[in-house]
Amino acid sequence: MKNYLVTGGAGFIGTNFIRHALAIRSDWYIVNLDALTYAGNPANLENLESGIAERYRFIRGDIRDASLLDSLFLEYNFDGVIHFAAESHVDRSIHGPEDFVETNVIGTFRLLEACRKLQQDKKMPDGFRFLHISTDEVYGSLGPEGYFTEQTPYDPSSPYSASKSSADHFVKAYFRTYGLPTLVTNCSNNYGPYQFPEKLIPLIILNIVEEKPLPIYGDGKNIRDWLYVIDHCDALITILEKGVPGETYNIGGGAERENIEIVHLLCDLVDDRLGHSDRESSRRLIKFVTDRPGHDRRYAIDATKIQTELNWIPGYSFEEALESTVDWFLNNMKWIDSVRSGNYRKWIEQNYQHR
Ligand code: NAD
Ligand code: DAU
């Protein structure tokens, strides 16, 4: 068996990763360490099938808690850390940046320190890997041409991307200085089941269902490069197993779309599911609102390195995976109600009241 520590596994990508990894790797045991902030929901992983559930354990705790980390490393003798835990929402980082420094920078530093201690005490298993999941936002904004490569200089625009950039630098420094076997991934925008409804795709789906305005920042022509979450998880397993320590890998979907195109597509898909006529098209709900400060114009990944060196390409087409995401949300309204707490409603009011 291989034992892995997954941090932030009760969030969107972590949940999908744990489900996917336990299903396709029958020799993995996963400990999920998650503080359960507003974005974490342990119920996401409560109904695991038998044969899988036995290889999973949830621990509520904070990645900044050094003594908890030491005791977990001692107890489980992990073969690696797969580090998702973060504050992940750009708009929240604009309203309150401190939590981003605390979790994304200090939290990552504490995890690295726990690993360094293992190494110093000669308790690190052979083949150990520290897989740090980061974002393409560290590279800043692109104009209409060009792509982010692993050599693109960091140029973060938001407190979120600044905190992720800082964390990436620490991870890379621990490889260079201490020889810690680290891997860094910088991925584009994910979508799929279990995404918290503060992010564009689930927010728009739910607002369509509830006939609320569909807020589009600025002129709606900002571009994101969309990747289905299961493809991201699959790429992470490939990198964990085949990646070269000290290296960075960009992960992208090759599906660049303007925000307005995404919103149009979602209106049409949901209208189709709900049997709306052309006259009732949800496109009428679109509302252009004040832009996000520091809003990056375009992200686009050059994924040549992961394709050529690790032989990985995405398996899902954007159109099909977006349809199945819409269906997942429409069929899981109970899950949505459970994550939309009072805290969520307060956030929506705060973010959108002046736009
Ligand atoms: P998310 O916000 O849905 O989940 C984050 C999880 O981390 C939550 O379960 C939360 O409870 C947990 N967490 C937060 N602070 C913690 C702490 N101090 N200690 C322990 N747990 C804590 O985020 P996500 O969208 O699943 O993103 C996961 C990772 O992937 C992040 O590092 C993010 O930067 C990166 N990423 C996300 C995307 C995307 O499109 N969502 C794209 C590229 C990279
Ligand atoms: O690129 C990877 C990043 O993708 C991850 O690192 C982040 O964790 C993740 O949140 C995501 O960041 P974005 O800011 O790109 O995602 P978000 O869903 O918040 O917004 C997507 C685009 O839609 C962006 O251009 C802003 C716009 N938007 C968003 C919201 C919430 C709107 O126009 N209206 C909205 O209400």
Short mmCIF file of N, CA and C and ligand atoms in Angstrom, two decimals, residues 87-91 134-137 160 164 187-190 195 198-204 214-218 220 222-226 259 263 289 292 295-297 299 351-352 355, ligand 2:
data_model
loop_
_atom_site.label_atom_id
_atom_site.label_comp_id
_atom_site.label_asym_id
_atom_site.label_seq_id
_atom_site.Cartn_x
_atom_site.Cartn_y
_atom_site.Cartn_z
N GLU A 87 -6.95 29.00 0.28
CA GLU A 87 -8.03 29.93 -0.01
C GLU A 87 -7.93 30.13 -1.52
N SER A 88 -9.04 29.92 -2.24
CA SER A 88 -8.91 29.78 -3.69
C SER A 88 -9.69 30.80 -4.53
N HIS A 89 -10.44 31.70 -3.87
CA HIS A 89 -11.33 32.56 -4.67
C HIS A 89 -10.79 33.99 -4.78
N VAL A 90 -10.51 34.40 -6.01
CA VAL A 90 -9.91 35.71 -6.28
C VAL A 90 -10.72 36.85 -5.65
N ASP A 91 -12.04 36.84 -5.82
CA ASP A 91 -12.85 37.95 -5.30
C ASP A 91 -12.75 38.04 -3.78
N SER A 134 -0.71 24.32 -7.87
CA SER A 134 -0.83 25.77 -8.01
C SER A 134 -1.61 26.12 -9.28
N THR A 135 -1.53 27.39 -9.62
CA THR A 135 -2.46 27.93 -10.62
C THR A 135 -1.73 28.67 -11.74
N ASP A 136 -2.40 28.79 -12.89
CA ASP A 136 -1.81 29.59 -13.97
C ASP A 136 -1.87 31.09 -13.66
N GLU A 137 -2.66 31.46 -12.62
CA GLU A 137 -2.79 32.90 -12.31
C GLU A 137 -1.48 33.51 -11.84
N TYR A 160 -4.80 36.74 -4.13
CA TYR A 160 -4.81 35.28 -4.27
C TYR A 160 -3.59 34.80 -5.06
N LYS A 164 -0.32 32.52 -3.94
CA LYS A 164 0.05 31.24 -4.58
C LYS A 164 1.46 31.34 -5.15
N CYS A 187 -2.11 25.01 -13.05
CA CYS A 187 -3.25 24.56 -13.86
C CYS A 187 -4.21 25.71 -14.16
N SER A 188 -4.94 25.55 -15.25
CA SER A 188 -5.94 26.55 -15.65
C SER A 188 -7.26 26.30 -14.92
N ASN A 189 -8.30 27.06 -15.30
CA ASN A 189 -9.61 27.00 -14.61
C ASN A 189 -10.25 25.63 -14.72
N ASN A 190 -10.63 25.09 -13.58
CA ASN A 190 -11.33 23.80 -13.54
C ASN A 190 -12.84 24.02 -13.45
N GLN A 195 -18.09 21.83 -7.36
CA GLN A 195 -17.44 23.15 -7.31
C GLN A 195 -18.31 24.11 -6.50
N GLU A 198 -19.58 29.86 -5.71
CA GLU A 198 -19.12 31.25 -5.80
C GLU A 198 -18.34 31.45 -7.11
N LYS A 199 -17.94 30.35 -7.75
CA LYS A 199 -17.14 30.42 -8.98
C LYS A 199 -18.09 30.51 -10.19
N LEU A 200 -17.56 31.02 -11.31
CA LEU A 200 -18.42 31.41 -12.43
C LEU A 200 -19.42 30.33 -12.86
N ILE A 201 -18.93 29.12 -13.18
CA ILE A 201 -19.84 28.13 -13.82
C ILE A 201 -20.97 27.70 -12.88
N PRO A 202 -20.67 27.24 -11.65
CA PRO A 202 -21.82 26.86 -10.80
C PRO A 202 -22.71 28.05 -10.42
N LEU A 203 -22.10 29.22 -10.23
CA LEU A 203 -22.90 30.40 -9.88
C LEU A 203 -23.93 30.69 -10.97
N ILE A 204 -23.47 30.64 -12.22
CA ILE A 204 -24.37 30.95 -13.33
C ILE A 204 -25.47 29.88 -13.47
N LEU A 214 -27.55 37.27 -13.99
CA LEU A 214 -26.30 36.55 -14.26
C LEU A 214 -25.18 37.59 -14.38
N PRO A 215 -24.41 37.79 -13.29
CA PRO A 215 -23.46 38.91 -13.26
C PRO A 215 -22.22 38.62 -14.10
N ILE A 216 -21.94 39.50 -15.06
CA ILE A 216 -20.73 39.35 -15.89
C ILE A 216 -19.85 40.57 -15.64
N TYR A 217 -18.63 40.30 -15.19
CA TYR A 217 -17.73 41.40 -14.87
C TYR A 217 -17.24 42.07 -16.17
N GLY A 218 -17.21 43.41 -16.14
CA GLY A 218 -16.63 44.16 -17.27
C GLY A 218 -17.40 43.91 -18.56
N GLY A 220 -17.16 41.14 -20.36
CA GLY A 220 -17.42 39.71 -20.58
C GLY A 220 -16.48 39.05 -21.57
N ASN A 222 -13.17 38.63 -21.09
CA ASN A 222 -12.00 37.98 -20.48
C ASN A 222 -12.03 36.50 -20.85
N ILE A 223 -10.83 35.95 -21.03
CA ILE A 223 -10.74 34.56 -21.51
C ILE A 223 -10.09 33.67 -20.45
N ARG A 224 -10.69 32.51 -20.24
CA ARG A 224 -10.10 31.48 -19.38
C ARG A 224 -9.94 30.21 -20.20
N ASP A 225 -9.02 29.35 -19.76
CA ASP A 225 -8.69 28.12 -20.49
C ASP A 225 -9.24 26.97 -19.63
N TRP A 226 -10.40 26.42 -20.01
CA TRP A 226 -11.16 25.53 -19.11
C TRP A 226 -10.70 24.08 -19.19
N ASN A 259 -15.76 34.75 -21.25
CA ASN A 259 -16.78 34.51 -20.21
C ASN A 259 -18.19 34.59 -20.77
N VAL A 263 -21.32 31.88 -20.51
CA VAL A 263 -22.64 32.18 -19.95
C VAL A 263 -23.74 31.86 -20.98
N VAL A 289 -21.78 43.89 -15.01
CA VAL A 289 -21.59 44.61 -13.73
C VAL A 289 -20.15 45.13 -13.65
N ARG A 292 -14.02 43.28 -11.96
CA ARG A 292 -13.16 42.88 -10.84
C ARG A 292 -11.88 43.74 -10.89
N HIS A 295 -8.50 42.63 -12.90
CA HIS A 295 -9.02 41.45 -13.60
C HIS A 295 -8.10 41.04 -14.76
N ASP A 296 -7.50 39.85 -14.67
CA ASP A 296 -6.63 39.37 -15.75
C ASP A 296 -7.46 39.14 -17.01
N ARG A 297 -6.90 39.58 -18.16
CA ARG A 297 -7.68 39.53 -19.40
C ARG A 297 -7.76 38.12 -19.97
N TYR A 299 -6.05 33.97 -19.89
CA TYR A 299 -5.15 32.88 -19.50
C TYR A 299 -5.18 31.83 -20.61
N ASN A 351 -20.32 40.76 -2.18
CA ASN A 351 -19.59 40.84 -3.45
C ASN A 351 -20.40 41.55 -4.54
N TYR A 352 -21.71 41.37 -4.52
CA TYR A 352 -22.48 41.87 -5.66
C TYR A 352 -23.28 43.14 -5.38
N ARG A 355 -21.85 46.20 -7.33
CA ARG A 355 -21.39 46.03 -8.72
C ARG A 355 -22.41 46.56 -9.72
O1 DAU B 2 -6.99 29.99 -13.48
C1 DAU B 2 -7.07 29.16 -12.36
C2 DAU B 2 -7.93 29.82 -11.30
O2 DAU B 2 -9.28 29.72 -11.74
C3 DAU B 2 -7.77 29.19 -9.92
O3 DAU B 2 -6.46 29.39 -9.48
C4 DAU B 2 -8.75 29.81 -8.91
O4 DAU B 2 -8.66 29.13 -7.68
C5 DAU B 2 -10.14 29.66 -9.48
O5 DAU B 2 -11.07 30.31 -8.60
C6 DAU B 2 -10.24 30.28 -10.87
O6 DAU B 2 -10.06 31.73 -10.82
P1 DAU B 2 -10.94 32.74 -11.71
O7 DAU B 2 -10.95 34.06 -11.06
O8 DAU B 2 -10.55 32.66 -13.14
O9 DAU B 2 -12.38 32.00 -11.56
P2 DAU B 2 -13.85 32.59 -11.31
O10 DAU B 2 -14.80 31.45 -11.48
O11 DAU B 2 -13.94 33.40 -10.07
O12 DAU B 2 -14.03 33.57 -12.55
C7 DAU B 2 -13.91 33.11 -13.89
C8 DAU B 2 -14.08 34.31 -14.82
O13 DAU B 2 -15.44 34.78 -14.71
C9 DAU B 2 -13.22 35.50 -14.44
O14 DAU B 2 -12.80 36.17 -15.62
C10 DAU B 2 -14.15 36.41 -13.64
C11 DAU B 2 -15.50 36.14 -14.26
N1 DAU B 2 -16.67 36.25 -13.34
C12 DAU B 2 -16.65 35.56 -12.18
C13 DAU B 2 -17.72 35.64 -11.29
C14 DAU B 2 -17.71 34.90 -9.98
C15 DAU B 2 -17.77 37.00 -13.73
O15 DAU B 2 -17.80 37.61 -14.83
N2 DAU B 2 -18.83 37.06 -12.87
C16 DAU B 2 -18.86 36.45 -11.66
O16 DAU B 2 -19.86 36.59 -10.91
#
